[in-house]
Structure formats: structure tokens, C-alpha cells
mmCIF file of C-alpha atoms and ligand atoms in Angstrom:
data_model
loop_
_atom_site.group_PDB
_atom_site.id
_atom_site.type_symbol
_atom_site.label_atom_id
_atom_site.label_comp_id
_atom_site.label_asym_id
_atom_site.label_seq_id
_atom_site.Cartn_x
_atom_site.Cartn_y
_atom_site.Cartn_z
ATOM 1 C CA UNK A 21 47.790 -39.518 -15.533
ATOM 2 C CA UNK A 22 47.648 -43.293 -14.867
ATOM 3 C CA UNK A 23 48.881 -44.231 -11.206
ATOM 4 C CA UNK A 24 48.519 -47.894 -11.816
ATOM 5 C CA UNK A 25 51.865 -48.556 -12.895
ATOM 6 C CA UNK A 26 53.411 -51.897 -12.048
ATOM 7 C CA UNK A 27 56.219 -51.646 -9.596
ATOM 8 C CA UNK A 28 59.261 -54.177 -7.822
ATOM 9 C CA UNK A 29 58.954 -53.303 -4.464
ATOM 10 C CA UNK A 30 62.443 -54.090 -3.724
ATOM 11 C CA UNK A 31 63.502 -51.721 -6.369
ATOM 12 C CA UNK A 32 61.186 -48.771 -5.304
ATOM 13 C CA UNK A 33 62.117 -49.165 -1.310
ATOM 14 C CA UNK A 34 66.177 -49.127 -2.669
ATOM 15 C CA UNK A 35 64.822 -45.590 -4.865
ATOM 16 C CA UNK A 36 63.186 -44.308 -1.340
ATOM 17 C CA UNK A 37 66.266 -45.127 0.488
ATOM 18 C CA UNK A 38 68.690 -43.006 -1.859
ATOM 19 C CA UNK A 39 66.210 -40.448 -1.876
ATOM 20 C CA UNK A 40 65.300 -39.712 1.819
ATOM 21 C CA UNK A 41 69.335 -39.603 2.119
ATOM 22 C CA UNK A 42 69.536 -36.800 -0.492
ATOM 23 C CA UNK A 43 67.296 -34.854 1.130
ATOM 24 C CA UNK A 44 68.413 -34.948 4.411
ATOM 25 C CA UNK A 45 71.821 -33.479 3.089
ATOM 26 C CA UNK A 46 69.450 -30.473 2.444
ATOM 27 C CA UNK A 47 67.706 -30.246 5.439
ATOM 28 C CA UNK A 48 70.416 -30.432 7.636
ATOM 29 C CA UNK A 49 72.511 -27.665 6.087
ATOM 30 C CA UNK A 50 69.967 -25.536 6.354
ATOM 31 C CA UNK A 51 69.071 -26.509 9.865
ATOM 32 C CA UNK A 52 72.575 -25.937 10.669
ATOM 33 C CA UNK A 53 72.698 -22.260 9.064
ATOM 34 C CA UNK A 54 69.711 -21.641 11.491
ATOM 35 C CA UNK A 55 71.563 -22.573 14.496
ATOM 36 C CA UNK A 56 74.509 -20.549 13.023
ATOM 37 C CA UNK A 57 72.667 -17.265 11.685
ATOM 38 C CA UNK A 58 72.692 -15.535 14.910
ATOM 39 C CA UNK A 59 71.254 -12.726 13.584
ATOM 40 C CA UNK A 60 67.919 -15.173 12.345
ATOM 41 C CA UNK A 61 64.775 -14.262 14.293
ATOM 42 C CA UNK A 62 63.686 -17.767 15.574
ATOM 43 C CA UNK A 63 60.167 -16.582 14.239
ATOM 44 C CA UNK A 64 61.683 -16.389 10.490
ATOM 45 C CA UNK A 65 60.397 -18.955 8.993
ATOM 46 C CA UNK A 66 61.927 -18.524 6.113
ATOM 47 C CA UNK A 67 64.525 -21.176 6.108
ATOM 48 C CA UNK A 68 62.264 -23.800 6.752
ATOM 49 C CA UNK A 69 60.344 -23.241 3.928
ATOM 50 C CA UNK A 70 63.250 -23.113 1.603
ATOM 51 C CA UNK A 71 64.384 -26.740 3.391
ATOM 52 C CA UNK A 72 60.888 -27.953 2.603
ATOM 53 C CA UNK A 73 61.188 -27.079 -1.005
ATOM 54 C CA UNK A 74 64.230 -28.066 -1.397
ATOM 55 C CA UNK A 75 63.909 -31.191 0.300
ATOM 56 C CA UNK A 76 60.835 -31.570 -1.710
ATOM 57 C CA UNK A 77 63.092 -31.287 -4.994
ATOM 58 C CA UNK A 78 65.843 -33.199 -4.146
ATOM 59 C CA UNK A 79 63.669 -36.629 -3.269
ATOM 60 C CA UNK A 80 61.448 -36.361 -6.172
ATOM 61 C CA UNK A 81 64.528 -35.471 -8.607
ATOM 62 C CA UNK A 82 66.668 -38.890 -6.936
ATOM 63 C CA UNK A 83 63.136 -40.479 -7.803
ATOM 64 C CA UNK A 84 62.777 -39.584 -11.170
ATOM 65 C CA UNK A 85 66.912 -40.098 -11.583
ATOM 66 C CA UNK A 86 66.883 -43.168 -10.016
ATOM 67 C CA UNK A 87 64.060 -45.041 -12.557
ATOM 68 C CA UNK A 88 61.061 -45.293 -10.148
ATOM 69 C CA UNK A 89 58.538 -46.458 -11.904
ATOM 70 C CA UNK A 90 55.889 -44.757 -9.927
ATOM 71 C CA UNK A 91 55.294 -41.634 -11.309
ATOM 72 C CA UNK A 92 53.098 -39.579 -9.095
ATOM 73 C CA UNK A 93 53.307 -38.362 -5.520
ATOM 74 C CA UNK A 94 51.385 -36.283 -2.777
ATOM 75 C CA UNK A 95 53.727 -33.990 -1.545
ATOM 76 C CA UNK A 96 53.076 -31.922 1.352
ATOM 77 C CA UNK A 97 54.639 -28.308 -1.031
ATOM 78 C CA UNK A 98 53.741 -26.874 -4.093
ATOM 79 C CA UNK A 99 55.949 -24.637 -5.902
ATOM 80 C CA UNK A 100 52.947 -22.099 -6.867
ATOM 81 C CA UNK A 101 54.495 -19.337 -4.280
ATOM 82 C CA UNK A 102 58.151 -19.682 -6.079
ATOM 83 C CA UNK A 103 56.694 -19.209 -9.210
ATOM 84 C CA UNK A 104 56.667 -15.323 -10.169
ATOM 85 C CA UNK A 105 58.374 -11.857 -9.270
ATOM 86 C CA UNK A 106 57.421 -12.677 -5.690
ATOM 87 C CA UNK A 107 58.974 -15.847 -5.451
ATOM 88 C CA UNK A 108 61.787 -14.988 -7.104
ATOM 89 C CA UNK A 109 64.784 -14.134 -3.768
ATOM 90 C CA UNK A 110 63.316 -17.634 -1.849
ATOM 91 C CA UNK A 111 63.123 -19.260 -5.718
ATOM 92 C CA UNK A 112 67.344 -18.698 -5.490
ATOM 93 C CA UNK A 113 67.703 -20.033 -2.281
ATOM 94 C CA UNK A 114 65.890 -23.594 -2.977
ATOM 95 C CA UNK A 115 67.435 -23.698 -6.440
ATOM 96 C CA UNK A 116 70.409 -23.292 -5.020
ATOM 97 C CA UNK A 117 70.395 -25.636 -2.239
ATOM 98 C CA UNK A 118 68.720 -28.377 -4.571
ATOM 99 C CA UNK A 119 71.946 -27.909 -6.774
ATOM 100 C CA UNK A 120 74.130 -28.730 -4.016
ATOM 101 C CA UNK A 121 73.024 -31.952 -4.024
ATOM 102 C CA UNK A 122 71.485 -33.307 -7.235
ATOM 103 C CA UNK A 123 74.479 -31.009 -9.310
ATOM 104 C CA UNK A 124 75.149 -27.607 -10.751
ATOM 105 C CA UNK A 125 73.585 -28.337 -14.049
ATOM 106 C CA UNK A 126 70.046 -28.342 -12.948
ATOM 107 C CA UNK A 127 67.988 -25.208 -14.081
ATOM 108 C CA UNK A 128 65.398 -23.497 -12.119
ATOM 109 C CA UNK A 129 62.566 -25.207 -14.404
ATOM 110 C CA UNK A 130 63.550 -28.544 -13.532
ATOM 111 C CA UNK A 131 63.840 -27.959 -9.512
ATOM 112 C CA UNK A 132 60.543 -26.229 -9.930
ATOM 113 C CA UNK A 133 59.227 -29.186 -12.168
ATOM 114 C CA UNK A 134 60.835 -31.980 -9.363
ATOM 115 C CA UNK A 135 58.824 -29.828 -6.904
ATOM 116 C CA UNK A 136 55.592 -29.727 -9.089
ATOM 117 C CA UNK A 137 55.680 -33.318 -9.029
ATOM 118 C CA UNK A 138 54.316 -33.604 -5.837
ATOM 119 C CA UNK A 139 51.119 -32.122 -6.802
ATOM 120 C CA UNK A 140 49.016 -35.271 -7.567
ATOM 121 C CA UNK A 141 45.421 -35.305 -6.335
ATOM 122 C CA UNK A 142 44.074 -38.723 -6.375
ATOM 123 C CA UNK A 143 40.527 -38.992 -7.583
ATOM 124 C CA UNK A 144 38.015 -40.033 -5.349
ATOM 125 C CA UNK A 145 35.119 -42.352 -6.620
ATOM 126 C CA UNK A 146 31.685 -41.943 -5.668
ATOM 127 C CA UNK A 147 32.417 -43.519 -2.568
ATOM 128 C CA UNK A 148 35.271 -41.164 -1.478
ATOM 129 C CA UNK A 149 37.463 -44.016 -1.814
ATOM 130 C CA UNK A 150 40.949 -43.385 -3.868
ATOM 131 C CA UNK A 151 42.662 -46.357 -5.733
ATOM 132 C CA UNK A 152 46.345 -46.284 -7.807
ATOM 133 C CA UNK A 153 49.676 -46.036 -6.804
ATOM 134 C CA UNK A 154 51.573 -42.815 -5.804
ATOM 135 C CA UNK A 155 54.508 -41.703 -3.209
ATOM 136 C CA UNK A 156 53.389 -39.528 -0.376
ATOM 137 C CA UNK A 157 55.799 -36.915 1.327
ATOM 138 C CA UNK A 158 56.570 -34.646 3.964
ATOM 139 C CA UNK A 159 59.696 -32.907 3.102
ATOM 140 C CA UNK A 160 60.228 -31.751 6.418
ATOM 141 C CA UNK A 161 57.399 -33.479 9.237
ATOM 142 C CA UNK A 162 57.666 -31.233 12.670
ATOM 143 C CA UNK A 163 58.592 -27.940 11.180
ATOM 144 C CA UNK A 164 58.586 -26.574 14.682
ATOM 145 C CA UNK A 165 61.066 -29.117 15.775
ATOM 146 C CA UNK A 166 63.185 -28.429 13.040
ATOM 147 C CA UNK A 167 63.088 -24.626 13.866
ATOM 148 C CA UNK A 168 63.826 -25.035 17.713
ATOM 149 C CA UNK A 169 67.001 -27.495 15.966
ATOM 150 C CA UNK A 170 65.077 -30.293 17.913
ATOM 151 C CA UNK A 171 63.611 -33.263 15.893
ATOM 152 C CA UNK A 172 62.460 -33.768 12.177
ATOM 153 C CA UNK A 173 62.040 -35.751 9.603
ATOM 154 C CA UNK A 174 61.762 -36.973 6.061
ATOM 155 C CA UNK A 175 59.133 -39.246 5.875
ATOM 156 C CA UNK A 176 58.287 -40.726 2.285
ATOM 157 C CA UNK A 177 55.979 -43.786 1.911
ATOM 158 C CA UNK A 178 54.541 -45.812 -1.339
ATOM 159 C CA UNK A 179 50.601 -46.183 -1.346
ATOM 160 C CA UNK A 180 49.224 -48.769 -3.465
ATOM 161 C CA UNK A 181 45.574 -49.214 -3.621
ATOM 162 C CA UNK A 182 44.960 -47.634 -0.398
ATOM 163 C CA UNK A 183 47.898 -49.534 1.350
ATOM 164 C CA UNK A 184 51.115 -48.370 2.278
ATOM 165 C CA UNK A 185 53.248 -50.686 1.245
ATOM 166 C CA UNK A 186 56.754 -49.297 1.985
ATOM 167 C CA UNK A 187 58.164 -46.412 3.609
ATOM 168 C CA UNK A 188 61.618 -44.327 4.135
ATOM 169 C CA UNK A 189 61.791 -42.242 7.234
ATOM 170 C CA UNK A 190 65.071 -40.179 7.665
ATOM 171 C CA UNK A 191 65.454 -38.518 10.895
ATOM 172 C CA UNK A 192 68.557 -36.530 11.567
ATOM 173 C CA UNK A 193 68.875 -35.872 15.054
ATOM 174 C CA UNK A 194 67.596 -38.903 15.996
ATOM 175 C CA UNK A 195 71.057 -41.158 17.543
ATOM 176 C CA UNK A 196 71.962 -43.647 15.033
ATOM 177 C CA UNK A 197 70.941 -45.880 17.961
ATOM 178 C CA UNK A 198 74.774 -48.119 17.697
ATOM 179 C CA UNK A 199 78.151 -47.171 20.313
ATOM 180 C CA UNK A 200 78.970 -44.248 17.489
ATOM 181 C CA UNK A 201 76.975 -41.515 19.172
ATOM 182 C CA UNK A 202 76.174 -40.122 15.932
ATOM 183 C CA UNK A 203 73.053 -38.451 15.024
ATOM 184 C CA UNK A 204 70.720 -39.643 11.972
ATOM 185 C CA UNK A 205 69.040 -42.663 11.474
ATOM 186 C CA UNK A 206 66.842 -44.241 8.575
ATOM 187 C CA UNK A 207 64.069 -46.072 9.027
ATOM 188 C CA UNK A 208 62.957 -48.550 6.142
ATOM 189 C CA UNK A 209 59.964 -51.099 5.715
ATOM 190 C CA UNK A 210 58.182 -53.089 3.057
ATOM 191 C CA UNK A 211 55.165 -54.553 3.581
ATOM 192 C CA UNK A 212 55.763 -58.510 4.554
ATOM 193 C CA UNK A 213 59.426 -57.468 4.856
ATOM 194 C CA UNK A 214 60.364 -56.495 7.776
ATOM 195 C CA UNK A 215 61.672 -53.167 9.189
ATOM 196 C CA UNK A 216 65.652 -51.979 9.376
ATOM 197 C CA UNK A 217 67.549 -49.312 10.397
ATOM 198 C CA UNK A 218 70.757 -47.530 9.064
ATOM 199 C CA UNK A 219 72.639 -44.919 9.493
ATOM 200 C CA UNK A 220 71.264 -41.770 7.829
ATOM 201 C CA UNK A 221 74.751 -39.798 7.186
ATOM 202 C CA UNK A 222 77.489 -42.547 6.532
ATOM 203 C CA UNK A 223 77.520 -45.786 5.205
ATOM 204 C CA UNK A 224 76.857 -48.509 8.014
ATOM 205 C CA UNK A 225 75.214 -51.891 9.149
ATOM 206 C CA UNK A 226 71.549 -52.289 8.430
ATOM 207 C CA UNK A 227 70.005 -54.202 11.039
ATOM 208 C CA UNK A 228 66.266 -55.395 11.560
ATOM 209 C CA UNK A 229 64.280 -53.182 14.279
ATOM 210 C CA UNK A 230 61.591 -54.627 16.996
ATOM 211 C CA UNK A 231 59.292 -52.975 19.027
ATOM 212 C CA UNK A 232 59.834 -53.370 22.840
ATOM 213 C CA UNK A 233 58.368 -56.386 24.391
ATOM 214 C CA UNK A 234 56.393 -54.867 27.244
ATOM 215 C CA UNK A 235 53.437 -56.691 28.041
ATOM 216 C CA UNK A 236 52.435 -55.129 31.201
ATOM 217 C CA UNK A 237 50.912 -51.578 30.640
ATOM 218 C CA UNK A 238 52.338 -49.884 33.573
ATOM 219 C CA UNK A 239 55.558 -50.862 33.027
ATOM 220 C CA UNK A 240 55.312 -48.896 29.087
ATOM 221 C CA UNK A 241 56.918 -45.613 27.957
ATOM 222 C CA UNK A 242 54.621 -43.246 26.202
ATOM 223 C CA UNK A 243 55.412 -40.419 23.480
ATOM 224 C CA UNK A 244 53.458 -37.854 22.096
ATOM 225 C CA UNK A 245 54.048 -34.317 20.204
ATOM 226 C CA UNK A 246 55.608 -31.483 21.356
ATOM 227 C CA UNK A 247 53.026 -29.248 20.271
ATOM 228 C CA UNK A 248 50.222 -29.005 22.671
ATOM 229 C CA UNK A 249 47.880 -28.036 19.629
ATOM 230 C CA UNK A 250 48.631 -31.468 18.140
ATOM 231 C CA UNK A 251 47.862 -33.693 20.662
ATOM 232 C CA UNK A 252 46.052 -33.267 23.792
ATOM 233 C CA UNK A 253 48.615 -33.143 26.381
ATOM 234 C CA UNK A 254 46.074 -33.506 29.590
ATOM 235 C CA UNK A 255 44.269 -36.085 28.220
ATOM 236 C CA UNK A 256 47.518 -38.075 27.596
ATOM 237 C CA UNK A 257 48.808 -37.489 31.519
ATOM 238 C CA UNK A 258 45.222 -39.301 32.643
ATOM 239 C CA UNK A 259 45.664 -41.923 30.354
ATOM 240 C CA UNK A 260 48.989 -42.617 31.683
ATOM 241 C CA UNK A 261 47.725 -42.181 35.122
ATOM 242 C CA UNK A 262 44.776 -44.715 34.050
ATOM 243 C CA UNK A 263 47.732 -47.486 33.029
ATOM 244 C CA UNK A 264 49.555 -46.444 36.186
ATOM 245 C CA UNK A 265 52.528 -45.479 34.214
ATOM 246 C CA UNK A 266 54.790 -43.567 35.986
ATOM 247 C CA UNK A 267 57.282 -42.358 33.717
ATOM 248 C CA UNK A 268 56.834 -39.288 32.175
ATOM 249 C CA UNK A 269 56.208 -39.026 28.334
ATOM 250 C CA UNK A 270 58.825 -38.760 25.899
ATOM 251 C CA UNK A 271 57.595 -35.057 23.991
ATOM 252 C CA UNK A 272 59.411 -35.664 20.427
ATOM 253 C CA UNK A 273 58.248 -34.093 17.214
ATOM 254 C CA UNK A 274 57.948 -35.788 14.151
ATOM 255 C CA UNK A 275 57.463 -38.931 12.942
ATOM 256 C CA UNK A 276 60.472 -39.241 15.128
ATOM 257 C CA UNK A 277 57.774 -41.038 16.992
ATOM 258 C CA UNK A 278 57.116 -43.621 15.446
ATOM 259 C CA UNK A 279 60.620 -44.116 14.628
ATOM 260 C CA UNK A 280 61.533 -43.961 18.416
ATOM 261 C CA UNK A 281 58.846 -46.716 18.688
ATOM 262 C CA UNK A 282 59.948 -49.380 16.265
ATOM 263 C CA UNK A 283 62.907 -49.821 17.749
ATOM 264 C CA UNK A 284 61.726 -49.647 21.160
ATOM 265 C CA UNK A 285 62.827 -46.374 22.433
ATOM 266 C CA UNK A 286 59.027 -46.299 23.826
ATOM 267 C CA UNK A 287 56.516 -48.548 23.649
ATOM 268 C CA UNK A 288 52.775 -45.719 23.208
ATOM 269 C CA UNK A 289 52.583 -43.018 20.735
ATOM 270 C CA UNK A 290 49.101 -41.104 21.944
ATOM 271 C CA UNK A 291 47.888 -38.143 19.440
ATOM 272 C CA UNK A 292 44.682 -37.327 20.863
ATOM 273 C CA UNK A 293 42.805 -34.402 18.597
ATOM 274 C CA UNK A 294 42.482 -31.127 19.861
ATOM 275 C CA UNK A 295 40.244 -30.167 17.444
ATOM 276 C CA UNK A 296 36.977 -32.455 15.249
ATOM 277 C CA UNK A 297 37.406 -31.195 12.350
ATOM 278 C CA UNK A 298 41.132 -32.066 12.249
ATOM 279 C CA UNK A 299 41.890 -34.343 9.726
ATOM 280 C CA UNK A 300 45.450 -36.091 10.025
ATOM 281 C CA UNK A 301 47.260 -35.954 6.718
ATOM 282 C CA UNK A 302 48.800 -38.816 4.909
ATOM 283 C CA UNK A 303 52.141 -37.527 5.182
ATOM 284 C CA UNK A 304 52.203 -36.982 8.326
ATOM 285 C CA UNK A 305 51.519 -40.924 8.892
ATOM 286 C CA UNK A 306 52.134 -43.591 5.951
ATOM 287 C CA UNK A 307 55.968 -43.489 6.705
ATOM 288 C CA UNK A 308 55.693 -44.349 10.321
ATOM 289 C CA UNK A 309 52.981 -46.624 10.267
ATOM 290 C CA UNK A 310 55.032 -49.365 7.850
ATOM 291 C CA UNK A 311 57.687 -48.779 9.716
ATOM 292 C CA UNK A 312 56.525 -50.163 13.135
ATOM 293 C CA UNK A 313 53.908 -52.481 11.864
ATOM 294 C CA UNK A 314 57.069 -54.141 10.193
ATOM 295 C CA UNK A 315 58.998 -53.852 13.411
ATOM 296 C CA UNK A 316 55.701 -55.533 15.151
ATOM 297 C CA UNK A 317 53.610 -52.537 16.153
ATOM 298 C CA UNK A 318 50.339 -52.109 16.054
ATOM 299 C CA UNK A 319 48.855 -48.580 14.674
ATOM 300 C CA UNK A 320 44.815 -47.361 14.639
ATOM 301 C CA UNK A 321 42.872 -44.380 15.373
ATOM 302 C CA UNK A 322 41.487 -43.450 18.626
ATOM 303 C CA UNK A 323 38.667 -45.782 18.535
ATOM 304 C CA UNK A 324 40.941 -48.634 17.405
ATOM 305 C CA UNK A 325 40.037 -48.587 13.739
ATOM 306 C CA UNK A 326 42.886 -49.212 11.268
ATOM 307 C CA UNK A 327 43.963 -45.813 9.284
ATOM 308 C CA UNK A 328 42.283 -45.877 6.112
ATOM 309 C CA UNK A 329 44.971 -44.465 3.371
ATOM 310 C CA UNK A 330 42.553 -44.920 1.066
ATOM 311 C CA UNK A 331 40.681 -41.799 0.922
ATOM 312 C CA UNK A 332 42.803 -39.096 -0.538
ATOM 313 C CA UNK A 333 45.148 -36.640 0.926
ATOM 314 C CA UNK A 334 43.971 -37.032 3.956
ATOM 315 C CA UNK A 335 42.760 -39.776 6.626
ATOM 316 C CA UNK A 336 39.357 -38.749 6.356
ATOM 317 C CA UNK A 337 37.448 -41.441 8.346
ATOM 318 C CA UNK A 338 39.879 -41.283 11.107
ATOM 319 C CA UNK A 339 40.482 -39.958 14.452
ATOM 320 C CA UNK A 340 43.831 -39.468 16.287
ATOM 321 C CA UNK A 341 46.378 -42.163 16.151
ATOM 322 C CA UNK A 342 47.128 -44.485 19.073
ATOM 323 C CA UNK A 343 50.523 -46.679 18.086
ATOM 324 C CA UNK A 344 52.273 -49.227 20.628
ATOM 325 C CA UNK A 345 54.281 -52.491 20.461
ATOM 326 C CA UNK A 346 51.086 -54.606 19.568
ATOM 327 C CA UNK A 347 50.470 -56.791 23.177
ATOM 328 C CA UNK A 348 49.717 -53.619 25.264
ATOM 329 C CA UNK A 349 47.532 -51.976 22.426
ATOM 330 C CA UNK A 350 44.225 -52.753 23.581
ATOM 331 C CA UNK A 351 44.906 -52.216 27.439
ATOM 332 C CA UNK A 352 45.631 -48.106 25.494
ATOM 333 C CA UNK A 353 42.526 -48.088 23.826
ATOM 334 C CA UNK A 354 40.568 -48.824 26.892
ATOM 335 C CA UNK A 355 42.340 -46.276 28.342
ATOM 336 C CA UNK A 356 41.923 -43.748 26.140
ATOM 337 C CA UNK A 357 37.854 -44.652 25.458
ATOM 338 C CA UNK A 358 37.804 -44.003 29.240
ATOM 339 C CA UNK A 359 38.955 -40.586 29.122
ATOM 340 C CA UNK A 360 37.855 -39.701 25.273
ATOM 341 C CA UNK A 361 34.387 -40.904 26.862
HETATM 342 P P1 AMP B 3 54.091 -33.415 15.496
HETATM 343 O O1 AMP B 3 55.492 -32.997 15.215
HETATM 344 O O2 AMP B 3 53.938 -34.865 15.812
HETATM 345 O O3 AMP B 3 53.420 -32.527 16.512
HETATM 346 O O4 AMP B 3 53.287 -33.288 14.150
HETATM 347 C C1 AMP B 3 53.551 -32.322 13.179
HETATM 348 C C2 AMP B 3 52.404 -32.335 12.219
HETATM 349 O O5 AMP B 3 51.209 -31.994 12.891
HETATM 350 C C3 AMP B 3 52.508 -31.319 11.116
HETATM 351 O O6 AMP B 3 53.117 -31.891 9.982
HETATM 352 C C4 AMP B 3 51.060 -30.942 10.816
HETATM 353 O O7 AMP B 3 50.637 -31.445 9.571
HETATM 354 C C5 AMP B 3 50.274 -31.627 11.904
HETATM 355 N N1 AMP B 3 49.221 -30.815 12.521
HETATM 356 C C6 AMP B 3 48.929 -29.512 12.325
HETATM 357 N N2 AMP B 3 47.853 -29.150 13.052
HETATM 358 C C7 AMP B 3 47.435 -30.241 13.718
HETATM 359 C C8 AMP B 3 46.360 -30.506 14.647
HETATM 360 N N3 AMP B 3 45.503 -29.562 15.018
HETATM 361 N N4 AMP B 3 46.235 -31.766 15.124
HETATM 362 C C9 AMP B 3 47.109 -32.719 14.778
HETATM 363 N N5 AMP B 3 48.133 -32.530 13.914
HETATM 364 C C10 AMP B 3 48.305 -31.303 13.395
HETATM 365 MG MG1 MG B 4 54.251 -32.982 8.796
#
């Protein structure tokens, strides 16, 4: 399959926009069943994997609807385990919930097909380098969020040549961030186009996001995961300590994060490995980098190298990510070489 299409950038972030709103309709039904379902073992996790599929469905079938002219993507599912006898109770439950959304005249095939789509491999060259154009997704980023009905999202980016050159990140419990109160806001960026913000759930103003403009170190907000096996939770208090912040950090999962940080909810995002052989994956990333290097952020590894998105499914040359508003980003890596060592 060719990935070199030719694409309007406009066009593709307006596709990515109608998309990520689709699937959130999904995700938070489900995630609202969960809360609901007394009966539902909080260690099922059952209904999150349904959500991801269906969520998976949903955005590529609005893709694929909508005209984008990017026809690949590397999607975080694959619908091998709903294929079969085995698959066949959970195979239902997505189909079902995909219908909701895109219509009742979709057959299984085609949400399994919409789902299959996000099975592109790019090549590698003899380098390890991967070139072309594809979507990247996480259906559902911060499963465990999404199970303890904290935060999630749906983070979908374009990657062009080993750039990410736009990105859509839906995340529904995350305020709209206006006097409403409401819960659900979209992220968008292009690349040289700035970043906005709407809400995710109704229609409603779009309005350009900035990171915050702390300059002094000490005086920052810091973020990380939830999930002490994501991000090394001691490390990030002597870091902190190091900067002579005070404040405690903001534990969010997601790519909730990075959203948080664009508009200046916080001004650090540490993920310090737990483990080297970790690999971060692209999904978990492209989305929320675009979105606050467009709102002015700055976004590397742990050693301050960019991310490199050009080297498959996965950021294979880097370590960590260390994101902040841009002025106080190299007081952070200082930091964090100091206590990385
Ligand atoms: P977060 O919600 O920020 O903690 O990140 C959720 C993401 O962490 C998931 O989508 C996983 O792909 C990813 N993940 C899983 N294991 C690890 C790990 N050992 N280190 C860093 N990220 C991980
Ligand atoms: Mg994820």
C-alpha cells in the first residue's frame, strides 16, 4: 500500500476533528455503563476493550466516510481476537456500539474492516528509519483512568515523513475549560497553525490555547501519570524538590497531560521510565506533542532530544518525555540529568 498520498492539511485536521467527536460518543457511553453496572467487577476489563474497539471503528469509519485522503493508520487494536467463535459475545457488543453512532446499516464485516484499518506497519529502511504518511491512534489512552471513571482520551495524530503534522485529542472528563462547567474538551493543532480548543460534546467557541508563561522554575506546576509503573513517581518528587517547587504534582492519566499543559493548567509533564527497555509508543504521544508545541510548548526525551516519530510504531531512539511551556524547559532537564545521573 502506498502511504505517500498527497493531503490538504486543513481538510484532514477538519476529518480528525469529526472523528475524535464520534468516538468519544462511544467511549463515554460505555464509561458511563461502568459507573452504572453495579454489579461490574472494577477488575472486568471487559468494557474497556469493547470501548477501544469500538472507538477504534467509529474514527477510522468517520475517516474513511468523511474522504480522508490518507489511507493508512497505526492503531493501537486489532480486531484478530473478535474474529472467530471466541470473539463472537464481545464481537456483538463493539458492533453494536459502533452502530450507535456511524448507523444501523453497518454489518459486522465493515466495523471489523474500519477496525482492521488500523493495522498498518510502516516499513523500516535499512536505517530503521520509516517515511510516508499514515494516522496514528489510541482509541482509548489511560485505560486505567478510564476504568477508575477518571481521565482518558482519544488521541489521533497525522504523521508525515516522520513529522506529526496535526493532531485531535478528545478528552471527556477533562472541563471544557469556559464558565459552563461542562466536561469534554478537544484539543486540535496543525503544524505552523496554531493550537485551539472546543468543546468536545456540544457545539461551541473555538479559541486558540497557550501554554502558561512561567519563567521562574519554582514558581511551575508539574504533572505526571497516575500509574506509578509509568513514570517514576520518586524521581519526579526530587526533581521538584531540585526546582524548589512546592506544589504538589497534578497525577492525571492520559494524554490529558499534555492537554492540561497547552492551555496552561500546568506548566511540566515529567514521564521518567521505570523500566530500559520501555519503548514509548507513538500513540501514546504524536497527539499531545502538536498540540502544545502549537500552543508554545516545548516537548523532548529525557536527555532533551526531540522525539523521533520517524522510526515505526514506536519511539525507538527515545527515552521518557519531559514537556513544559518552552522558557522553563531547560532549567527541567538539568533537573532531571541531576537525578537520572
Ligand atoms: P498514562 O495514562 O500517562 O500513565 O499512560 C498510559 C500509557 O502508558 C498506556 O497507553 C501505555 O501504552 C503506556 N505504558 C504502559 N507501560 C508503560 C511503561 N512501563 N512506561 C511508560 N508507559 C507505559
Ligand atoms: Mg495509550
Amino acid at each position: 500500500m502506498s502511504t505517500s498520498q498527497p493531503f490538504d492539511i486543513t481538510a484532514e485536521l477538519e476529518h480528525a476533528r469529526r472523528a475524535v467527536r464520534a468516538a468519544a460518543l462511544v467511549t463515554r457511553a460505555v464509561q458511563q455503563n461502568l459507573v452504572q453496572a453495579v454489579t461490574l467487577e472494577k477488575s472486568d476489563k471487559s468494557p474497556v476493550t469493547v470501548a477501544d474497539f469500538a472507538s477504534q471503528a467509529v474514527v477510522a469509519g468517520t475517516l474513511a466516510r468523511a474522504g480522508s485522503a490518507v489511507r493508512a493508520m497505526v492503531g493501537e487494536e486489532d480486531a484478530g481476537d473478535l474474529r472467530g467463535d471466541e470473539g463472537s459475545k464481545r464481537r456483538a457488543q463493539v458492533v453494536q456500539h459502533t452502530r450507535g453512532v456511524l448507523g444501523e446499516d453497518l454489518s459486522e464485516e465493515n466495523v471489523l474492516s474500519f477496525i482492521d484499518f488500523g493495522g498498518h506497519q510502516p516499513a523500516l529502511d535499512a536505517e530503521g528509519r520509516a517515511s510516508g504518511t499514515y494516522w496514528t491512534l489510541d482509541p482509548i489512552d489511560g485505560t486505567k483512568g478510564f476504568l477508575r471513571s477518571e481521565q482518558y482520551a482519544i488521541a489521533l495524530a497525522l504523521i508525515h515523513d516522520g513529522q506529526v503534522v496535526l493532531g485531535a485529542l478528545g478528552c471527556p472528563r477533562l472541563p471544557v475549560g469556559d464558565d459552563s462547567g461542562d466536561e469534554g474538551v478537544l484539543m486540535l493543532a496543525a503544524r505552523g497553525l496554531g493550537a485551539f480548543s472546543e468543546p468536545l460534546f456540544r457545539d461551541g467557541e473555538r479559541r486558540a490555547i497557550r501554554v502558561s508563561s512561567v519563567q521562574d522554575p519554582s514558581q511551575a506546576r508539574f504533572c505526571e501519570s497516575v500509574e506509578a509503573g509509568h513514570s517514576d513517581q520518586d524521581q519526579s518528587v526530587q526533581i521538584a524538590q531540585l526546582l524548589g517547587i512546592t506544589a504538589p504534582g497534578l497525577r492525571m492519566d492520559s494524554q490529558a497531560k499534555y492537554a492540561g499543559l497547552s492551555r496552561g493548567d500546568a506548566s511540566i509533564y515529567l514521564r521518567l521510565p521505570t523500566r530500559k527497555d520501555y519503548r514509548e509508543k507513538i500513540w501514546d504521544h504524536a497527539a499531545g506533542l502538536i498540540v502544545v508545541e502549537e500552543a508554545g510548548g516545548r516537548v523532548t526525551d529525557v536527555r532533551g532530544a526531540a522525539l523521533d516519530f520517524g522510526r515505526g510504531g514506536t519511539l525507538a531512539v527515545n527515552s521518557g518525555v519531559i514537556a513544559t511551556n518552552g522558557p522553563i524547559h531547560d532549567a527541567v532537564l538539568a533537573a532531571v540529568a541531576k537525578v537520572l545521573g
